[in-house]
PDB file of C-alpha atoms and ligand atoms in Angstrom:
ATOM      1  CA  UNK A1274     -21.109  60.609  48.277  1.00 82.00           C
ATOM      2  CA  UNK A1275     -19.747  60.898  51.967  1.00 88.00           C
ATOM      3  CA  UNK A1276     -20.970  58.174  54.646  1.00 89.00           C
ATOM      4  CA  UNK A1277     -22.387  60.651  56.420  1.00 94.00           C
ATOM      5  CA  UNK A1278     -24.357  61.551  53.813  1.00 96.00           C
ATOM      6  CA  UNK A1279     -25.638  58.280  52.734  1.00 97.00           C
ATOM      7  CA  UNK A1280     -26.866  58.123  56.067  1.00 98.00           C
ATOM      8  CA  UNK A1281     -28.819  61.422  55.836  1.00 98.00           C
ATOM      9  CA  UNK A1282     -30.285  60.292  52.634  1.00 98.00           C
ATOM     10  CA  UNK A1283     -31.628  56.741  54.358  1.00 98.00           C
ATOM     11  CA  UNK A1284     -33.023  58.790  57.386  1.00 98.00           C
ATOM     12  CA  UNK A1285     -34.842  61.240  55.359  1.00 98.00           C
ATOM     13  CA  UNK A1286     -36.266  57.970  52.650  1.00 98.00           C
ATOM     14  CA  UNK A1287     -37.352  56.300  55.786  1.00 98.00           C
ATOM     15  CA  UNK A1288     -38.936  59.425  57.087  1.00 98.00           C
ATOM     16  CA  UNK A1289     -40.418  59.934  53.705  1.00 98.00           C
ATOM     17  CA  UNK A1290     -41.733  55.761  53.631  1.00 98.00           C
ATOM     18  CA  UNK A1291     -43.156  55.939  57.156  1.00 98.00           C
ATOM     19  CA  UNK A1292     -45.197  59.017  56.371  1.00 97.00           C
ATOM     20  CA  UNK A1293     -46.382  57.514  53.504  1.00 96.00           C
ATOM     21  CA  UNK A1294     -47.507  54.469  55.227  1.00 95.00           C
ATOM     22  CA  UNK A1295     -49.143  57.076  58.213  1.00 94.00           C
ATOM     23  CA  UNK A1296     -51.076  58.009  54.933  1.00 92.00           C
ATOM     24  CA  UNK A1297     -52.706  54.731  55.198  1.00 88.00           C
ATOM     25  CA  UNK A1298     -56.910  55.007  56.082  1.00 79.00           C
ATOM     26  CA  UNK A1299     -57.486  54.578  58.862  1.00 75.00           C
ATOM     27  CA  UNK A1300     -59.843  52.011  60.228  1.00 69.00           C
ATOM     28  CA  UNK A1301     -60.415  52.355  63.564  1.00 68.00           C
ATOM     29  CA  UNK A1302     -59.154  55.692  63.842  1.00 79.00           C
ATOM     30  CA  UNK A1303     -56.466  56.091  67.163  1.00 85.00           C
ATOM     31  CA  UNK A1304     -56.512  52.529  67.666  1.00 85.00           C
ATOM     32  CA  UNK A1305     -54.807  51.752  64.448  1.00 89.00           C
ATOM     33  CA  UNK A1306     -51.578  50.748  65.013  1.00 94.00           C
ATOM     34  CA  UNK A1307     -48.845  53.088  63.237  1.00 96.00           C
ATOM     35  CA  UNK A1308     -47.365  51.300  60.186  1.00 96.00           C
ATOM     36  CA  UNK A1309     -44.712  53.678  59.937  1.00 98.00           C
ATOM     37  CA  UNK A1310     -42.725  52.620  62.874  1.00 98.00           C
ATOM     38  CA  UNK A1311     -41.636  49.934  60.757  1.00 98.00           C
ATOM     39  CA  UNK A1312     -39.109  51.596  58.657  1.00 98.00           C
ATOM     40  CA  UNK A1313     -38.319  54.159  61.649  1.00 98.00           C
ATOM     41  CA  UNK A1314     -37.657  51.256  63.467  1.00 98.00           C
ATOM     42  CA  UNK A1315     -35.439  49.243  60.878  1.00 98.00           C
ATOM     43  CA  UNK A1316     -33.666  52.361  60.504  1.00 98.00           C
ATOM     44  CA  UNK A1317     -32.798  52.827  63.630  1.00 98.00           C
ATOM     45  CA  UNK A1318     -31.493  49.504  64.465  1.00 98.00           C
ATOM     46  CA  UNK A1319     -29.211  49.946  61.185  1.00 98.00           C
ATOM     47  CA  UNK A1320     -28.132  53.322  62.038  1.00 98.00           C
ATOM     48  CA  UNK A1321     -28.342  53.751  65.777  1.00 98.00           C
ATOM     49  CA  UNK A1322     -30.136  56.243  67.856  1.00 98.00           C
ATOM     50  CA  UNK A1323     -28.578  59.238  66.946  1.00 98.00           C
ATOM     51  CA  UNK A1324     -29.919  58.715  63.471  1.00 98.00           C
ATOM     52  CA  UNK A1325     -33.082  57.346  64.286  1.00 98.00           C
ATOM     53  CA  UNK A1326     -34.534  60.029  66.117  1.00 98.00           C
ATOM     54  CA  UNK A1327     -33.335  62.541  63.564  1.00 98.00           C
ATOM     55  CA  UNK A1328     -35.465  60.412  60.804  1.00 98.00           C
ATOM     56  CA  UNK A1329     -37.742  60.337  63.747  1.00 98.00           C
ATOM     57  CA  UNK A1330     -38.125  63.659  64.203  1.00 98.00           C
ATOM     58  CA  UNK A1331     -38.525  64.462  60.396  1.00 98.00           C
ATOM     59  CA  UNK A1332     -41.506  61.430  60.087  1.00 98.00           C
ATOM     60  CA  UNK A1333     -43.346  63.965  62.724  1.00 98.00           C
ATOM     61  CA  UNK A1334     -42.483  67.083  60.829  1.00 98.00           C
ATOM     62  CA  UNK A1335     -43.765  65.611  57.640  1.00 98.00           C
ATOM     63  CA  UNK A1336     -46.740  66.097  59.597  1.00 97.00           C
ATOM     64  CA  UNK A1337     -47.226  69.568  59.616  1.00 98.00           C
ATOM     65  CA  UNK A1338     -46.280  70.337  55.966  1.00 98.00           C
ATOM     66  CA  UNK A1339     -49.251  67.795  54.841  1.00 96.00           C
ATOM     67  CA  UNK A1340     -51.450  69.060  57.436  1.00 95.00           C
ATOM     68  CA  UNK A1341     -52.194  66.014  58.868  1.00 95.00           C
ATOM     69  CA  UNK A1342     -51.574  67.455  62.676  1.00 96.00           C
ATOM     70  CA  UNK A1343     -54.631  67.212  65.071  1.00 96.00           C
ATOM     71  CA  UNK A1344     -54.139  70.604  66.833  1.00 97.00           C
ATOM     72  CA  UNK A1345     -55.669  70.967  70.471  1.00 98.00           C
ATOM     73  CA  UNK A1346     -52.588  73.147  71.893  1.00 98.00           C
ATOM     74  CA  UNK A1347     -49.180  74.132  70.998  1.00 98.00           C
ATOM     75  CA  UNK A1348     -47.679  72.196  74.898  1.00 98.00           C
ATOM     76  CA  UNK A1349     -50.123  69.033  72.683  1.00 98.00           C
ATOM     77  CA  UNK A1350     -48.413  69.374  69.514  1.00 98.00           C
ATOM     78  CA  UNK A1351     -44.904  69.634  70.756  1.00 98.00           C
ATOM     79  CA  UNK A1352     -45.686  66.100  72.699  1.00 98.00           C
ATOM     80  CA  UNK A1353     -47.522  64.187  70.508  1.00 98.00           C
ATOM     81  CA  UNK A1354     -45.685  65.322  67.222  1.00 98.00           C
ATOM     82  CA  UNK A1355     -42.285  66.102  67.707  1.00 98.00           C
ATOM     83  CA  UNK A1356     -41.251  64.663  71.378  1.00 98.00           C
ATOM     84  CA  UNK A1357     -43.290  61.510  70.584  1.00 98.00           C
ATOM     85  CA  UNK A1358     -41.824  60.835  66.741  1.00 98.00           C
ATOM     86  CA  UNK A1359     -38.476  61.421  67.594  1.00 98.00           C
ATOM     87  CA  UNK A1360     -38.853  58.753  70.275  1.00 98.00           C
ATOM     88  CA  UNK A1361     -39.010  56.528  67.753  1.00 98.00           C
ATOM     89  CA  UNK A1362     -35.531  56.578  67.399  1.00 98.00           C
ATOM     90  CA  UNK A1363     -34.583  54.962  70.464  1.00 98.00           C
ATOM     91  CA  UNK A1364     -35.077  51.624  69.116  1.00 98.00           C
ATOM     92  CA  UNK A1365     -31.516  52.719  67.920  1.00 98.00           C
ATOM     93  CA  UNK A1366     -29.909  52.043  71.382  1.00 98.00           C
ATOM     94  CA  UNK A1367     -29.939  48.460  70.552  1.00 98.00           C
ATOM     95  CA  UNK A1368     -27.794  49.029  67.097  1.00 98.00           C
ATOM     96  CA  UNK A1369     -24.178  47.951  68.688  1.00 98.00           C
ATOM     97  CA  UNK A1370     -25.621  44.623  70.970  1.00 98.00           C
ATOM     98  CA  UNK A1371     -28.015  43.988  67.484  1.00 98.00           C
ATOM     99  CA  UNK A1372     -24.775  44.235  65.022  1.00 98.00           C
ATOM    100  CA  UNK A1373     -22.651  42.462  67.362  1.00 98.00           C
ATOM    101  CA  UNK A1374     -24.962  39.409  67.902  1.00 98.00           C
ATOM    102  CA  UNK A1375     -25.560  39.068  63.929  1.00 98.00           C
ATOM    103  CA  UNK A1376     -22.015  39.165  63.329  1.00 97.00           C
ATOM    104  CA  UNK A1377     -21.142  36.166  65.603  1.00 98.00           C
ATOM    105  CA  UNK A1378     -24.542  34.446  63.828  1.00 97.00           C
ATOM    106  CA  UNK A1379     -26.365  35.001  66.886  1.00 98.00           C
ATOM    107  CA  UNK A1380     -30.203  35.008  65.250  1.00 97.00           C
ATOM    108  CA  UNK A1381     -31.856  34.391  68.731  1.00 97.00           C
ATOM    109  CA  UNK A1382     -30.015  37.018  70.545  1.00 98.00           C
ATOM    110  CA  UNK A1383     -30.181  39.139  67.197  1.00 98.00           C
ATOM    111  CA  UNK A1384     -34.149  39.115  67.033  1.00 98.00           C
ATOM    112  CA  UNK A1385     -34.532  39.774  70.997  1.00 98.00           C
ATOM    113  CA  UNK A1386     -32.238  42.767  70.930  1.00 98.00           C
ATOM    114  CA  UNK A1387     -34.268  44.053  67.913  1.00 98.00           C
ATOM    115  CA  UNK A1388     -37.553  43.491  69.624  1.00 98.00           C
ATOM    116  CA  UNK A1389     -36.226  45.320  73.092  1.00 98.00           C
ATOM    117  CA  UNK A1390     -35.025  48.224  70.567  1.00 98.00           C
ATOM    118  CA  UNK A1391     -38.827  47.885  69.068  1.00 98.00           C
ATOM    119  CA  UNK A1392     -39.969  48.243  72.729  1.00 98.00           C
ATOM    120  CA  UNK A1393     -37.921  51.162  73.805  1.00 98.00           C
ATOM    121  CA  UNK A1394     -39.518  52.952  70.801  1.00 98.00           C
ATOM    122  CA  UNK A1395     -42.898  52.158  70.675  1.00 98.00           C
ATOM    123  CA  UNK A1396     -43.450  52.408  74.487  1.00 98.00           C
ATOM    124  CA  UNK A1397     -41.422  55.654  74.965  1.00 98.00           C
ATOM    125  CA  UNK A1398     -43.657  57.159  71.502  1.00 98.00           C
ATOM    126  CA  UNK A1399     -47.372  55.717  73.523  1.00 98.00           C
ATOM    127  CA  UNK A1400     -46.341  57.440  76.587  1.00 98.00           C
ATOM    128  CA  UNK A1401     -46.096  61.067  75.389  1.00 98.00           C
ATOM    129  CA  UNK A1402     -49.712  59.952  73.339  1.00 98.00           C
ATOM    130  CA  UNK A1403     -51.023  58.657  76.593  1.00 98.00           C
ATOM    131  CA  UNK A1404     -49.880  61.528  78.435  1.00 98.00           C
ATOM    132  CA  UNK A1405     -51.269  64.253  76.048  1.00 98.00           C
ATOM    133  CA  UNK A1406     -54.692  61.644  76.156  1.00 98.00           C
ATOM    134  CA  UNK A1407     -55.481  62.353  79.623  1.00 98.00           C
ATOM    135  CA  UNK A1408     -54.250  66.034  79.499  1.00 98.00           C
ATOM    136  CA  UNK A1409     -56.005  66.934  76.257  1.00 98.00           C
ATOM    137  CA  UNK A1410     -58.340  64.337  74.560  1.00 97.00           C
ATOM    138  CA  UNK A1411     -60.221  63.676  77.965  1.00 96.00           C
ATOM    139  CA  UNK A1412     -63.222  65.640  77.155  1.00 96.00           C
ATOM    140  CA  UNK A1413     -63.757  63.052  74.079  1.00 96.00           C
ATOM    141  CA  UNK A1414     -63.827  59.918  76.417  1.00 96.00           C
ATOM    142  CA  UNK A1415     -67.541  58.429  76.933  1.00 96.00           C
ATOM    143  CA  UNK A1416     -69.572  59.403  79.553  1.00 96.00           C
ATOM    144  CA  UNK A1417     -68.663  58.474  83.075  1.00 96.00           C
ATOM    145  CA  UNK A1418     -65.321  57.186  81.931  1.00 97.00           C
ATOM    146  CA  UNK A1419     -62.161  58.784  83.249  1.00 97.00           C
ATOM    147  CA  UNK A1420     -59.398  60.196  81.049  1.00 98.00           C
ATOM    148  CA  UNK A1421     -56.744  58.652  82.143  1.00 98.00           C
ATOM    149  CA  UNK A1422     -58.585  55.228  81.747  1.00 98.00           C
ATOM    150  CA  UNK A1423     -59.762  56.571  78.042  1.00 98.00           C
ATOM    151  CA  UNK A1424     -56.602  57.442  77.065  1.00 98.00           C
ATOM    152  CA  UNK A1425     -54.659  54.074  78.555  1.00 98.00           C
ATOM    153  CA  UNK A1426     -57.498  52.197  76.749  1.00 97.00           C
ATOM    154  CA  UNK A1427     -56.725  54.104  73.115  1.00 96.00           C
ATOM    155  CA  UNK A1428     -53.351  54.688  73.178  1.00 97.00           C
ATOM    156  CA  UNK A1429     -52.063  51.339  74.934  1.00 97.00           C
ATOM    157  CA  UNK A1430     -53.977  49.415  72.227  1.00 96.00           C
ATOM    158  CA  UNK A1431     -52.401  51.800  69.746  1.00 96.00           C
ATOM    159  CA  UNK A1432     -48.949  50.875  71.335  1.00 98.00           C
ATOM    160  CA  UNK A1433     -49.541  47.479  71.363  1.00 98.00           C
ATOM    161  CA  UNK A1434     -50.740  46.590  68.295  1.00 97.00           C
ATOM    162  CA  UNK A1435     -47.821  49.054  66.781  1.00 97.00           C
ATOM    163  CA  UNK A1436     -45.657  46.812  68.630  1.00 98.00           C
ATOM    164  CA  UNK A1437     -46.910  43.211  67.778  1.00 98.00           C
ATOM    165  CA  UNK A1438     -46.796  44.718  63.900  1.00 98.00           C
ATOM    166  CA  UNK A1439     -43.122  45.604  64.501  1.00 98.00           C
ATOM    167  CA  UNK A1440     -42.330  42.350  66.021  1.00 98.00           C
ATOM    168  CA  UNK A1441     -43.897  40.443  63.237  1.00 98.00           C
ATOM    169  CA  UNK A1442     -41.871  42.151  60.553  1.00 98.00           C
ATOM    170  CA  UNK A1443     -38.638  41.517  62.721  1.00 98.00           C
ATOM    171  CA  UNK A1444     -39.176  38.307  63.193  1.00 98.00           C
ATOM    172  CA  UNK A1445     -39.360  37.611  59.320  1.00 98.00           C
ATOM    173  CA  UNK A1446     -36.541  40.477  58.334  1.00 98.00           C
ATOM    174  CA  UNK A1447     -33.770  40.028  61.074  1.00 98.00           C
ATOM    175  CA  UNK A1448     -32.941  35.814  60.337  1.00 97.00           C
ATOM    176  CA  UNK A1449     -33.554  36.172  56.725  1.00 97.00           C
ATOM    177  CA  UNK A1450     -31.755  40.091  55.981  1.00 97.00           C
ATOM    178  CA  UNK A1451     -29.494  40.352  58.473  1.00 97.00           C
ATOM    179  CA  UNK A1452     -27.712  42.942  55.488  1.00 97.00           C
ATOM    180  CA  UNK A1453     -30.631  45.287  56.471  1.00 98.00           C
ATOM    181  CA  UNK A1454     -28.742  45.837  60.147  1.00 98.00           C
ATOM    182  CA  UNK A1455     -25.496  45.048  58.819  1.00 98.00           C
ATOM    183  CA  UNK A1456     -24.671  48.492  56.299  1.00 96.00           C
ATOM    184  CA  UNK A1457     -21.698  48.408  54.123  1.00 88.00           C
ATOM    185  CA  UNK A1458     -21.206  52.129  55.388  1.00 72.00           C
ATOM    186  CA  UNK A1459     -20.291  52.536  58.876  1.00 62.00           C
ATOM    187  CA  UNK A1460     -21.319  55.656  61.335  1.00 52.00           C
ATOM    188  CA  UNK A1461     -18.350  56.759  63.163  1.00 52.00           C
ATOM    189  CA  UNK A1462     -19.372  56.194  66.603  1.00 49.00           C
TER     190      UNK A1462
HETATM  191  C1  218 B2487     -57.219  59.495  73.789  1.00 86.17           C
HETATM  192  C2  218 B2487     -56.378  60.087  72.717  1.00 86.17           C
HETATM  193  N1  218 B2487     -56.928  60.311  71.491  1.00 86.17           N
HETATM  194  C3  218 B2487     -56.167  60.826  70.504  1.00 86.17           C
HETATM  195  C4  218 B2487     -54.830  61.130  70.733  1.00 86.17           C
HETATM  196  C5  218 B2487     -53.976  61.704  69.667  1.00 86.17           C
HETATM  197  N2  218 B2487     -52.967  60.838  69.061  1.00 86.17           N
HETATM  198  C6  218 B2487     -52.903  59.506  69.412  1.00 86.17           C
HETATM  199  C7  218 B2487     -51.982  58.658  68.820  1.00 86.17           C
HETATM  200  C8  218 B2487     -51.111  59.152  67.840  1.00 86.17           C
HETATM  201  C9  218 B2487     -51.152  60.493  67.493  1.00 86.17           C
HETATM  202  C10 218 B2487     -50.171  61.022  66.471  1.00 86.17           C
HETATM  203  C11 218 B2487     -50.666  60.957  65.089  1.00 86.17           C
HETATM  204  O1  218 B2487     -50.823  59.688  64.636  1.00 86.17           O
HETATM  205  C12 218 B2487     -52.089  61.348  68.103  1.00 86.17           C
HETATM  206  C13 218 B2487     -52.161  62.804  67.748  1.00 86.17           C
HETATM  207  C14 218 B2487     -54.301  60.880  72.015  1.00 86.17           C
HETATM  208  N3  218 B2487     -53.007  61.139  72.327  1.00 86.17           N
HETATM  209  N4  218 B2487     -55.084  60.362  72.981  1.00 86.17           N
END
């Protein structure tokens, strides 16, 4: 098999994990943080950006061919499950600095690298949620509160939570598997 295709074959698994882990029940519905941006995000640190939001954008279309899209509006849809998915990806941005700092045996600089990579991803992915919150889930905020506080409220805790989840798991994963970030096969970039 080509590299490039090994690649394609990891971005579509890790699609095909993180959906399955979006699967999870819920337990306190949009505040629960998204366990799928775990492998989206491990993937993306492995395979850079370009890769990541591809696998990114292919967690979000799983979406629609389980039906498990909340559909207000087609501008809603577009934001909260394609632009905001394939955000996910952008953790990639911090593959070379990542690579780089494990190679010298950097684990410090490694993990904070990783966790500004988690950042990028997670807060880029909340902001299109937040966004479509006050534009289109306002008229499900309680009474008397405003939408844009609503939807900072739900989808900031969403984000954050997300984010501490992702952190956790890097924190374990990056000094003990550095292999994870390290692949054998190379993108050409
Ligand atoms: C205030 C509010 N409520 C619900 C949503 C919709 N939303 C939030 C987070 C994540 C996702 C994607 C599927 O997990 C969705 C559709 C919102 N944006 N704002």
């Amino acid at each position: 098999m080509s590299k490039n295709s090994v690649i394609l074959v990891e971005a579509a698994l890790t699609a095909a994990l993180a959906m399955v882990l979006s699967l999870l029940p819920d337990f306190a519905s949009w505040f629960t943080p998204s366990f799928g941006a775990i492998p989206l995000i491990i993937f993306s640190l492995r395979r850079g950006a370009k890769y990541g939001i591809l696998s990114g954008l292919l967690w979000g279309l799983l979406h629609f061919l389980l039906a498990k899209v909340y559909y207000l509006s087609f501008s809603q849809v577009i934001l909260e499950y394609i632009l905001a998915f394939l955000c996910m990806g952008f953790a990639g941005f911090m593959q070379n600095p990542l690579q780089q700092a494990l190679k010298k045996g950097h684990k410090s600089k490694a993990l904070s690298y990783a966790i500004i990579g988690a950042f990028a991803a997670t807060f880029t992915r909340y902001v299109c949620h937040y966004i479509a919150g006050f534009i289109f889930w306002g008229s499900y905020a309680p009474k008397g509160m405003s939408p844009f506080w609503y939807s900072f409220t739900v989808n900031g805790s969403a984000g954050l939570f997300t984010f501490l989840v992702v952190i956790l798991v890097l924190l374990v994963l990056v000094p003990s598997q550095p292999k994870f970030f390290l692949p054998k096969t190379k993108t050409k970039s």
